[in-house]
Protein backbone atom coordinates (compact mmCIF):
# COMPACT_ATOMS: atom_id res chain seq x y z
CA MET A 1 -7.78 10.94 -0.44
CA PRO A 2 -4.75 10.66 -1.73
CA GLN A 3 -3.88 9.12 -5.64
CA ALA A 4 -0.58 8.14 -6.35
CA LEU A 5 -0.17 8.77 -9.89
CA LYS A 6 3.20 8.58 -12.09
CA ALA A 7 5.05 11.34 -14.59
CA ILE A 8 7.90 12.10 -15.76
CA TYR A 9 9.73 15.28 -15.98
CA HIS A 10 10.42 16.40 -18.93
CA ASN A 11 11.66 19.90 -20.61
CA GLY A 12 10.11 21.77 -17.38
CA ALA A 13 6.87 20.10 -17.24
CA PHE A 14 5.81 16.97 -15.39
CA VAL A 15 3.74 14.12 -17.58
CA LEU A 16 1.71 11.91 -16.33
CA GLN A 17 2.31 8.61 -17.38
CA THR A 18 -1.03 7.65 -17.35
CA ALA A 19 -4.75 9.40 -17.94
CA PHE A 20 -5.92 11.02 -15.29
CA GLU A 21 -9.08 14.33 -15.77
CA LEU A 22 -8.70 17.26 -13.50
CA PRO A 23 -11.05 19.68 -13.23
CA GLU A 24 -8.48 22.88 -14.89
CA GLY A 25 -6.85 24.78 -12.51
CA THR A 26 -7.05 22.26 -9.72
CA GLU A 27 -3.62 22.69 -7.43
CA VAL A 28 -1.51 19.41 -6.54
CA GLU A 29 0.85 18.54 -4.05
CA LEU A 30 3.87 16.23 -5.73
CA LEU A 31 6.33 14.14 -3.48
CA ILE A 32 9.13 13.52 -5.09
CA GLN A 33 10.56 10.05 -4.03
CA PRO A 34 14.41 9.40 -5.33
CA LEU A 35 14.31 5.60 -6.73
CA GLN A 36 16.18 2.91 -4.33
CA VAL A 37 18.71 0.78 -5.20
CA ILE A 38 18.93 -2.20 -3.18
CA SER A 39 21.59 -4.42 -4.18
CA PRO A 40 21.21 -8.10 -4.56
CA PRO A 41 22.38 -10.18 -1.54
CA ILE A 42 25.32 -11.75 -3.20
CA SER A 43 28.51 -12.60 -0.72
CA SER A 44 30.52 -14.59 -4.00
CA THR A 45 32.88 -12.30 -5.73
CA GLU A 46 32.61 -14.33 -8.45
CA THR A 47 28.80 -14.33 -8.58
CA LYS A 48 28.68 -10.25 -8.11
CA ARG A 49 31.37 -10.21 -11.08
CA GLU A 50 28.40 -12.65 -13.10
CA PHE A 51 26.05 -10.94 -12.38
CA LEU A 52 27.87 -6.71 -12.95
CA LYS A 53 28.70 -8.72 -16.06
CA SER A 54 24.67 -10.06 -16.94
CA LEU A 55 23.79 -6.25 -16.11
CA VAL A 56 26.13 -3.78 -18.18
CA GLU A 57 25.09 -6.61 -21.32
CA ARG A 58 21.06 -6.02 -20.40
CA MET A 59 21.53 -2.04 -20.37
CA GLN A 60 23.22 -2.53 -23.30
CA HIS A 61 21.00 -3.93 -25.72
CA ASN A 62 18.34 -1.89 -23.62
CA PRO A 63 19.32 1.44 -24.23
CA ILE A 64 17.55 4.78 -22.60
CA PRO A 65 15.87 6.58 -25.24
CA LEU A 66 17.63 10.35 -25.94
CA ASN A 67 14.52 11.68 -27.49
CA ILE A 68 11.14 11.63 -25.10
CA LYS A 69 7.98 13.01 -27.12
CA SER A 70 5.10 13.85 -24.88
CA ASN A 71 1.88 13.69 -26.08
């Protein structure tokens, strides 16, 4: 039965984000799913402007870490 696990690709290896036990040498198949970005249904130009401004501010306050360490 297929089971979905999340992983991050780091330094040439997929690092699982959740604990999962597999016997050594188990063959697995990885399906890469691109992130889907869906625009919010905003029709007003001013509302879009405010939304984007808020989004940029949140991104600036929560930057992506540069040093990702695997366990």
